[in-house]
PDB file of C-alpha atoms in Angstrom:
ATOM      1  CA  LYS A   1      56.771 108.270  98.543  1.00  0.00           C
ATOM      2  CA  ALA A   2      58.309 110.025  95.549  1.00  0.00           C
ATOM      3  CA  GLY A   3      57.991 108.338  92.179  1.00  0.00           C
ATOM      4  CA  VAL A   4      60.588 107.915  89.467  1.00  0.00           C
ATOM      5  CA  THR A   5      62.009 111.310  88.549  1.00  0.00           C
ATOM      6  CA  GLN A   6      63.461 112.066  85.146  1.00  0.00           C
ATOM      7  CA  THR A   7      65.257 115.242  84.173  1.00  0.00           C
ATOM      8  CA  PRO A   8      65.057 117.219  82.046  1.00  0.00           C
ATOM      9  CA  ARG A   9      61.480 116.893  80.792  1.00  0.00           C
ATOM     10  CA  TYR A  10      62.275 118.358  77.399  1.00  0.00           C
ATOM     11  CA  LEU A  11      65.432 118.672  75.329  1.00  0.00           C
ATOM     12  CA  ILE A  12      66.138 120.092  71.907  1.00  0.00           C
ATOM     13  CA  LYS A  13      69.470 119.177  70.353  1.00  0.00           C
ATOM     14  CA  THR A  14      71.132 119.421  66.974  1.00  0.00           C
ATOM     15  CA  ARG A  15      72.361 116.500  64.903  1.00  0.00           C
ATOM     16  CA  GLY A  16      75.851 115.447  65.906  1.00  0.00           C
ATOM     17  CA  GLN A  17      75.587 116.688  69.470  1.00  0.00           C
ATOM     18  CA  GLN A  18      75.445 114.454  72.499  1.00  0.00           C
ATOM     19  CA  VAL A  19      72.942 114.382  75.344  1.00  0.00           C
ATOM     20  CA  THR A  20      72.725 113.036  78.888  1.00  0.00           C
ATOM     21  CA  LEU A  21      69.446 112.131  80.548  1.00  0.00           C
ATOM     22  CA  SER A  22      69.014 111.502  84.259  1.00  0.00           C
ATOM     23  CA  CYS A  23      66.780 109.190  86.266  1.00  0.00           C
ATOM     24  CA  SER A  24      66.240 108.940  90.013  1.00  0.00           C
ATOM     25  CA  PRO A  25      64.465 105.702  90.983  1.00  0.00           C
ATOM     26  CA  ILE A  26      61.969 105.205  93.769  1.00  0.00           C
ATOM     27  CA  SER A  27      63.714 104.963  97.123  1.00  0.00           C
ATOM     28  CA  GLY A  28      64.741 101.370  97.788  1.00  0.00           C
ATOM     29  CA  HIS A  29      64.600 100.328  94.132  1.00  0.00           C
ATOM     30  CA  ARG A  30      67.942  99.090  92.868  1.00  0.00           C
ATOM     31  CA  SER A  31      67.006  98.126  89.327  1.00  0.00           C
ATOM     32  CA  VAL A  32      66.708 100.818  86.661  1.00  0.00           C
ATOM     33  CA  SER A  33      65.678 100.222  83.059  1.00  0.00           C
ATOM     34  CA  TRP A  34      65.548 102.593  80.099  1.00  0.00           C
ATOM     35  CA  TYR A  35      63.135 102.530  77.170  1.00  0.00           C
ATOM     36  CA  GLN A  36      62.753 104.497  73.964  1.00  0.00           C
ATOM     37  CA  GLN A  37      59.245 105.266  72.747  1.00  0.00           C
ATOM     38  CA  THR A  38      58.531 106.405  69.183  1.00  0.00           C
ATOM     39  CA  PRO A  39      55.282 106.448  67.174  1.00  0.00           C
ATOM     40  CA  GLY A  40      56.658 103.966  64.666  1.00  0.00           C
ATOM     41  CA  GLN A  41      58.470 101.453  66.865  1.00  0.00           C
ATOM     42  CA  GLY A  42      56.540 101.803  70.106  1.00  0.00           C
ATOM     43  CA  LEU A  43      58.346 101.053  73.358  1.00  0.00           C
ATOM     44  CA  GLN A  44      61.744  99.444  72.950  1.00  0.00           C
ATOM     45  CA  PHE A  45      64.087  98.303  75.706  1.00  0.00           C
ATOM     46  CA  LEU A  46      67.451 100.076  75.816  1.00  0.00           C
ATOM     47  CA  PHE A  47      69.254  98.691  78.865  1.00  0.00           C
ATOM     48  CA  GLU A  48      68.927  97.693  82.491  1.00  0.00           C
ATOM     49  CA  TYR A  49      71.197  98.406  85.422  1.00  0.00           C
ATOM     50  CA  PHE A  50      71.429  96.765  88.816  1.00  0.00           C
ATOM     51  CA  SER A  51      74.023  97.522  91.482  1.00  0.00           C
ATOM     52  CA  GLU A  52      75.956  99.763  89.100  1.00  0.00           C
ATOM     53  CA  THR A  53      76.272  96.972  86.517  1.00  0.00           C
ATOM     54  CA  GLN A  54      74.602  96.739  83.143  1.00  0.00           C
ATOM     55  CA  ARG A  55      72.641  93.534  83.290  1.00  0.00           C
ATOM     56  CA  ASN A  56      70.887  93.600  79.948  1.00  0.00           C
ATOM     57  CA  LYS A  57      71.071  95.573  76.731  1.00  0.00           C
ATOM     58  CA  GLY A  58      68.629  96.015  73.885  1.00  0.00           C
ATOM     59  CA  ASN A  59      69.351  96.155  70.192  1.00  0.00           C
ATOM     60  CA  PHE A  60      70.611  99.723  69.929  1.00  0.00           C
ATOM     61  CA  PRO A  61      73.882 101.059  68.489  1.00  0.00           C
ATOM     62  CA  GLY A  62      76.868 101.805  70.689  1.00  0.00           C
ATOM     63  CA  ARG A  63      76.018 105.518  70.602  1.00  0.00           C
ATOM     64  CA  PHE A  64      73.550 104.711  73.353  1.00  0.00           C
ATOM     65  CA  SER A  65      75.174 104.117  76.709  1.00  0.00           C
ATOM     66  CA  GLY A  66      74.315 104.366  80.348  1.00  0.00           C
ATOM     67  CA  ARG A  67      75.540 104.003  83.854  1.00  0.00           C
ATOM     68  CA  GLN A  68      74.255 103.635  87.368  1.00  0.00           C
ATOM     69  CA  PHE A  69      75.644 105.217  90.509  1.00  0.00           C
ATOM     70  CA  SER A  70      75.976 103.777  93.999  1.00  0.00           C
ATOM     71  CA  ASN A  71      72.748 105.532  95.069  1.00  0.00           C
ATOM     72  CA  SER A  72      70.919 103.739  92.187  1.00  0.00           C
ATOM     73  CA  ARG A  73      70.478 106.932  90.198  1.00  0.00           C
ATOM     74  CA  SER A  74      71.086 106.349  86.520  1.00  0.00           C
ATOM     75  CA  GLU A  75      72.081 108.327  83.472  1.00  0.00           C
ATOM     76  CA  MET A  76      71.909 107.515  79.812  1.00  0.00           C
ATOM     77  CA  ASN A  77      73.966 109.173  77.124  1.00  0.00           C
ATOM     78  CA  VAL A  78      73.435 109.391  73.400  1.00  0.00           C
ATOM     79  CA  SER A  79      76.378 110.571  71.334  1.00  0.00           C
ATOM     80  CA  THR A  80      76.430 111.846  67.760  1.00  0.00           C
ATOM     81  CA  LEU A  81      72.693 112.439  67.720  1.00  0.00           C
ATOM     82  CA  GLU A  82      70.662 111.567  64.652  1.00  0.00           C
ATOM     83  CA  LEU A  83      67.211 112.783  63.633  1.00  0.00           C
ATOM     84  CA  GLY A  84      65.865 109.295  64.319  1.00  0.00           C
ATOM     85  CA  ASP A  85      66.844 109.576  67.977  1.00  0.00           C
ATOM     86  CA  SER A  86      63.941 111.958  68.545  1.00  0.00           C
ATOM     87  CA  ALA A  87      61.738 110.123  71.006  1.00  0.00           C
ATOM     88  CA  LEU A  88      60.336 109.945  74.503  1.00  0.00           C
ATOM     89  CA  TYR A  89      62.927 108.271  76.740  1.00  0.00           C
ATOM     90  CA  LEU A  90      61.416 106.527  79.731  1.00  0.00           C
ATOM     91  CA  CYS A  91      63.112 105.268  82.830  1.00  0.00           C
ATOM     92  CA  ALA A  92      61.625 102.610  85.114  1.00  0.00           C
ATOM     93  CA  SER A  93      62.637 101.247  88.479  1.00  0.00           C
ATOM     94  CA  SER A  94      61.660  98.152  90.420  1.00  0.00           C
ATOM     95  CA  ARG A  95      62.476  96.138  93.531  1.00  0.00           C
ATOM     96  CA  ASP A  96      64.064  93.599  91.211  1.00  0.00           C
ATOM     97  CA  ARG A  97      62.016  90.610  92.303  1.00  0.00           C
ATOM     98  CA  GLU A  98      59.765  88.384  90.300  1.00  0.00           C
ATOM     99  CA  GLY A  99      56.333  89.842  90.702  1.00  0.00           C
ATOM    100  CA  SER A 100      57.492  93.397  91.295  1.00  0.00           C
ATOM    101  CA  PRO A 101      55.950  95.832  88.832  1.00  0.00           C
ATOM    102  CA  LEU A 102      57.986  98.373  86.943  1.00  0.00           C
ATOM    103  CA  HIS A 103      57.329 101.982  87.908  1.00  0.00           C
ATOM    104  CA  PHE A 104      57.908 104.532  85.162  1.00  0.00           C
ATOM    105  CA  GLY A 105      58.842 108.189  85.220  1.00  0.00           C
ATOM    106  CA  ASN A 106      57.222 110.813  83.002  1.00  0.00           C
ATOM    107  CA  GLY A 107      60.055 110.636  80.545  1.00  0.00           C
ATOM    108  CA  THR A 108      62.355 113.034  78.729  1.00  0.00           C
ATOM    109  CA  ARG A 109      61.130 114.254  75.363  1.00  0.00           C
ATOM    110  CA  LEU A 110      64.184 114.580  73.094  1.00  0.00           C
ATOM    111  CA  THR A 111      63.882 116.424  69.805  1.00  0.00           C
ATOM    112  CA  VAL A 112      66.832 116.337  67.397  1.00  0.00           C
ATOM    113  CA  THR A 113      66.853 118.984  64.671  1.00  0.00           C
TER     114      THR A 113
ATOM    115  CA  LYS B   1      61.771  86.302  69.837  1.00  0.00           C
ATOM    116  CA  GLN B   2      58.785  87.402  71.904  1.00  0.00           C
ATOM    117  CA  GLU B   3      56.139  89.402  70.065  1.00  0.00           C
ATOM    118  CA  VAL B   4      53.187  91.093  71.716  1.00  0.00           C
ATOM    119  CA  THR B   5      50.087  92.142  69.800  1.00  0.00           C
ATOM    120  CA  GLN B   6      47.196  94.238  71.029  1.00  0.00           C
ATOM    121  CA  ILE B   7      43.760  94.341  69.485  1.00  0.00           C
ATOM    122  CA  PRO B   8      42.018  96.628  68.732  1.00  0.00           C
ATOM    123  CA  ALA B   9      44.456  99.435  67.950  1.00  0.00           C
ATOM    124  CA  ALA B  10      41.793 101.991  68.842  1.00  0.00           C
ATOM    125  CA  LEU B  11      38.421 101.851  70.537  1.00  0.00           C
ATOM    126  CA  SER B  12      35.760 104.507  71.046  1.00  0.00           C
ATOM    127  CA  VAL B  13      32.857 103.797  73.403  1.00  0.00           C
ATOM    128  CA  PRO B  14      30.111 105.750  75.166  1.00  0.00           C
ATOM    129  CA  GLU B  15      30.402 106.340  78.879  1.00  0.00           C
ATOM    130  CA  GLY B  16      29.101 103.506  81.040  1.00  0.00           C
ATOM    131  CA  GLU B  17      29.927 100.712  78.634  1.00  0.00           C
ATOM    132  CA  ASN B  18      31.877  97.639  79.713  1.00  0.00           C
ATOM    133  CA  LEU B  19      34.801  96.875  77.424  1.00  0.00           C
ATOM    134  CA  VAL B  20      37.553  94.354  76.779  1.00  0.00           C
ATOM    135  CA  LEU B  21      41.071  94.973  75.513  1.00  0.00           C
ATOM    136  CA  ASN B  22      43.031  92.055  74.114  1.00  0.00           C
ATOM    137  CA  CYS B  23      46.703  91.155  74.251  1.00  0.00           C
ATOM    138  CA  SER B  24      48.450  88.147  72.752  1.00  0.00           C
ATOM    139  CA  PHE B  25      52.051  86.978  72.984  1.00  0.00           C
ATOM    140  CA  THR B  26      53.965  84.396  70.988  1.00  0.00           C
ATOM    141  CA  ASP B  27      56.215  82.806  73.650  1.00  0.00           C
ATOM    142  CA  SER B  28      54.349  81.410  76.653  1.00  0.00           C
ATOM    143  CA  ALA B  29      57.516  81.187  78.780  1.00  0.00           C
ATOM    144  CA  ILE B  30      56.867  84.334  80.793  1.00  0.00           C
ATOM    145  CA  TYR B  31      57.328  85.397  84.416  1.00  0.00           C
ATOM    146  CA  ASN B  32      54.472  87.837  84.374  1.00  0.00           C
ATOM    147  CA  LEU B  33      52.320  90.168  82.306  1.00  0.00           C
ATOM    148  CA  GLN B  34      51.638  93.792  83.134  1.00  0.00           C
ATOM    149  CA  TRP B  35      48.966  96.189  81.954  1.00  0.00           C
ATOM    150  CA  PHE B  36      49.861  99.880  81.866  1.00  0.00           C
ATOM    151  CA  ARG B  37      48.030 103.079  81.133  1.00  0.00           C
ATOM    152  CA  GLN B  38      49.651 106.034  79.373  1.00  0.00           C
ATOM    153  CA  ASP B  39      48.165 109.497  79.193  1.00  0.00           C
ATOM    154  CA  PRO B  40      49.326 111.814  76.382  1.00  0.00           C
ATOM    155  CA  GLY B  41      52.859 113.088  76.942  1.00  0.00           C
ATOM    156  CA  LYS B  42      53.215 111.181  80.186  1.00  0.00           C
ATOM    157  CA  GLY B  43      54.917 108.071  81.443  1.00  0.00           C
ATOM    158  CA  LEU B  44      53.330 104.690  82.102  1.00  0.00           C
ATOM    159  CA  THR B  45      51.172 103.909  85.111  1.00  0.00           C
ATOM    160  CA  SER B  46      51.102 100.279  86.195  1.00  0.00           C
ATOM    161  CA  LEU B  47      47.526  99.014  86.438  1.00  0.00           C
ATOM    162  CA  LEU B  48      47.771  95.290  87.077  1.00  0.00           C
ATOM    163  CA  LEU B  49      50.473  92.633  87.173  1.00  0.00           C
ATOM    164  CA  ILE B  50      49.591  88.960  86.720  1.00  0.00           C
ATOM    165  CA  GLN B  51      52.125  86.324  87.657  1.00  0.00           C
ATOM    166  CA  SER B  52      52.481  83.388  85.277  1.00  0.00           C
ATOM    167  CA  SER B  53      50.903  81.106  87.903  1.00  0.00           C
ATOM    168  CA  GLN B  54      47.829  83.316  88.277  1.00  0.00           C
ATOM    169  CA  ARG B  55      44.687  83.412  86.186  1.00  0.00           C
ATOM    170  CA  GLU B  56      43.446  86.912  86.973  1.00  0.00           C
ATOM    171  CA  GLN B  57      43.936  90.075  88.982  1.00  0.00           C
ATOM    172  CA  THR B  58      41.393  92.728  89.946  1.00  0.00           C
ATOM    173  CA  SER B  59      41.685  96.346  90.959  1.00  0.00           C
ATOM    174  CA  GLY B  60      38.535  98.392  91.282  1.00  0.00           C
ATOM    175  CA  ARG B  61      36.759  98.449  87.935  1.00  0.00           C
ATOM    176  CA  LEU B  62      39.652  96.657  86.219  1.00  0.00           C
ATOM    177  CA  ASN B  63      40.038  92.924  85.813  1.00  0.00           C
ATOM    178  CA  ALA B  64      42.881  91.287  83.930  1.00  0.00           C
ATOM    179  CA  SER B  65      43.004  87.635  82.978  1.00  0.00           C
ATOM    180  CA  LEU B  66      45.862  85.496  81.749  1.00  0.00           C
ATOM    181  CA  ASP B  67      45.814  82.285  79.734  1.00  0.00           C
ATOM    182  CA  LYS B  68      49.490  81.525  79.482  1.00  0.00           C
ATOM    183  CA  SER B  69      49.159  78.343  77.459  1.00  0.00           C
ATOM    184  CA  SER B  70      47.283  80.102  74.677  1.00  0.00           C
ATOM    185  CA  GLY B  71      49.357  83.281  74.958  1.00  0.00           C
ATOM    186  CA  ARG B  72      46.456  85.591  75.722  1.00  0.00           C
ATOM    187  CA  SER B  73      45.443  88.226  78.228  1.00  0.00           C
ATOM    188  CA  THR B  74      42.413  90.463  78.453  1.00  0.00           C
ATOM    189  CA  LEU B  75      41.819  93.677  80.343  1.00  0.00           C
ATOM    190  CA  TYR B  76      38.179  94.195  81.286  1.00  0.00           C
ATOM    191  CA  ILE B  77      37.054  97.702  82.215  1.00  0.00           C
ATOM    192  CA  ALA B  78      33.654  97.945  83.831  1.00  0.00           C
ATOM    193  CA  ALA B  79      31.374 100.981  83.620  1.00  0.00           C
ATOM    194  CA  SER B  80      33.831 103.054  81.593  1.00  0.00           C
ATOM    195  CA  GLN B  81      34.258 106.764  82.320  1.00  0.00           C
ATOM    196  CA  PRO B  82      35.713 109.641  80.264  1.00  0.00           C
ATOM    197  CA  GLY B  83      38.671 109.657  82.648  1.00  0.00           C
ATOM    198  CA  ASP B  84      39.551 106.160  81.417  1.00  0.00           C
ATOM    199  CA  SER B  85      40.512 107.634  78.043  1.00  0.00           C
ATOM    200  CA  ALA B  86      44.191 106.814  77.497  1.00  0.00           C
ATOM    201  CA  THR B  87      46.473 104.368  75.728  1.00  0.00           C
ATOM    202  CA  TYR B  88      46.549 100.936  77.343  1.00  0.00           C
ATOM    203  CA  LEU B  89      49.701  98.877  76.968  1.00  0.00           C
ATOM    204  CA  CYS B  90      50.333  95.233  77.648  1.00  0.00           C
ATOM    205  CA  ALA B  91      53.865  93.989  78.396  1.00  0.00           C
ATOM    206  CA  VAL B  92      55.413  90.624  79.222  1.00  0.00           C
ATOM    207  CA  LEU B  93      58.500  89.697  81.177  1.00  0.00           C
ATOM    208  CA  ASN B  94      60.149  86.664  79.622  1.00  0.00           C
ATOM    209  CA  ALA B  95      61.217  83.791  81.844  1.00  0.00           C
ATOM    210  CA  GLY B  96      64.637  82.210  81.860  1.00  0.00           C
ATOM    211  CA  GLY B  97      66.831  85.068  82.950  1.00  0.00           C
ATOM    212  CA  THR B  98      67.722  87.110  86.009  1.00  0.00           C
ATOM    213  CA  SER B  99      66.603  90.390  84.511  1.00  0.00           C
ATOM    214  CA  TYR B 100      63.312  91.779  85.745  1.00  0.00           C
ATOM    215  CA  GLY B 101      63.450  95.067  83.905  1.00  0.00           C
ATOM    216  CA  LYS B 102      63.296  93.964  80.277  1.00  0.00           C
ATOM    217  CA  LEU B 103      59.688  94.003  79.162  1.00  0.00           C
ATOM    218  CA  THR B 104      58.346  93.374  75.677  1.00  0.00           C
ATOM    219  CA  PHE B 105      55.492  95.750  74.898  1.00  0.00           C
ATOM    220  CA  GLY B 106      52.554  95.654  72.565  1.00  0.00           C
ATOM    221  CA  GLN B 107      51.721  98.668  70.423  1.00  0.00           C
ATOM    222  CA  GLY B 108      48.844  99.654  72.684  1.00  0.00           C
ATOM    223  CA  THR B 109      45.119 100.283  72.397  1.00  0.00           C
ATOM    224  CA  ILE B 110      43.975 103.911  72.261  1.00  0.00           C
ATOM    225  CA  LEU B 111      40.751 104.119  74.253  1.00  0.00           C
ATOM    226  CA  THR B 112      38.348 107.029  74.000  1.00  0.00           C
ATOM    227  CA  VAL B 113      35.318 107.139  76.293  1.00  0.00           C
ATOM    228  CA  HIS B 114      32.902 109.879  75.267  1.00  0.00           C
ATOM    229  CA  PRO B 115      30.252 111.380  77.556  1.00  0.00           C
TER     230      PRO B 115
END
């Protein structure tokens, strides 16, 4: 069974540009969550999607957005990139039941120059 | 607001030693607690999940305990091996909502097991 797949693995962008990251969940998982990981702040929750609807959102500016498609695949977008957006962005999927663990992808490493 | 703390921040042990990683959380109203492992440059691998009604979970050489009332969990690793070297993260899922994907993470414990 394939795990959570994130593409691309690495991205280098310039300040002011925008970027789109993609996540394919494990087959049968309908919940997808996104996290940002930085050395200073650790792992922080960005947002969660279920059945194409955003169910929860973390404390991030509106430049961070996402969506989920009918096949549960998800994308997140960051507009007007800032240097501080450099981070490892992790996607996780689950069966969306109490007691179901989150399964993480290997992440997308975004570097903003 | 839930806060999760992990102690120690880093740990270096010789191969074969048994060790304990600690995790504490401020709000005891949780659905579950998960322990993850992260290798450098990689994503998180789920090790153990303990439901709020459970006291412990075991998988191979790993044993995790949960004392919800005191806001504490421990991860016990028996007979450590160099391959156990990684960052270990503890995360809680708060109760009271319908969202199962919003975890609050600790800062992690960097474990090094030397031969």
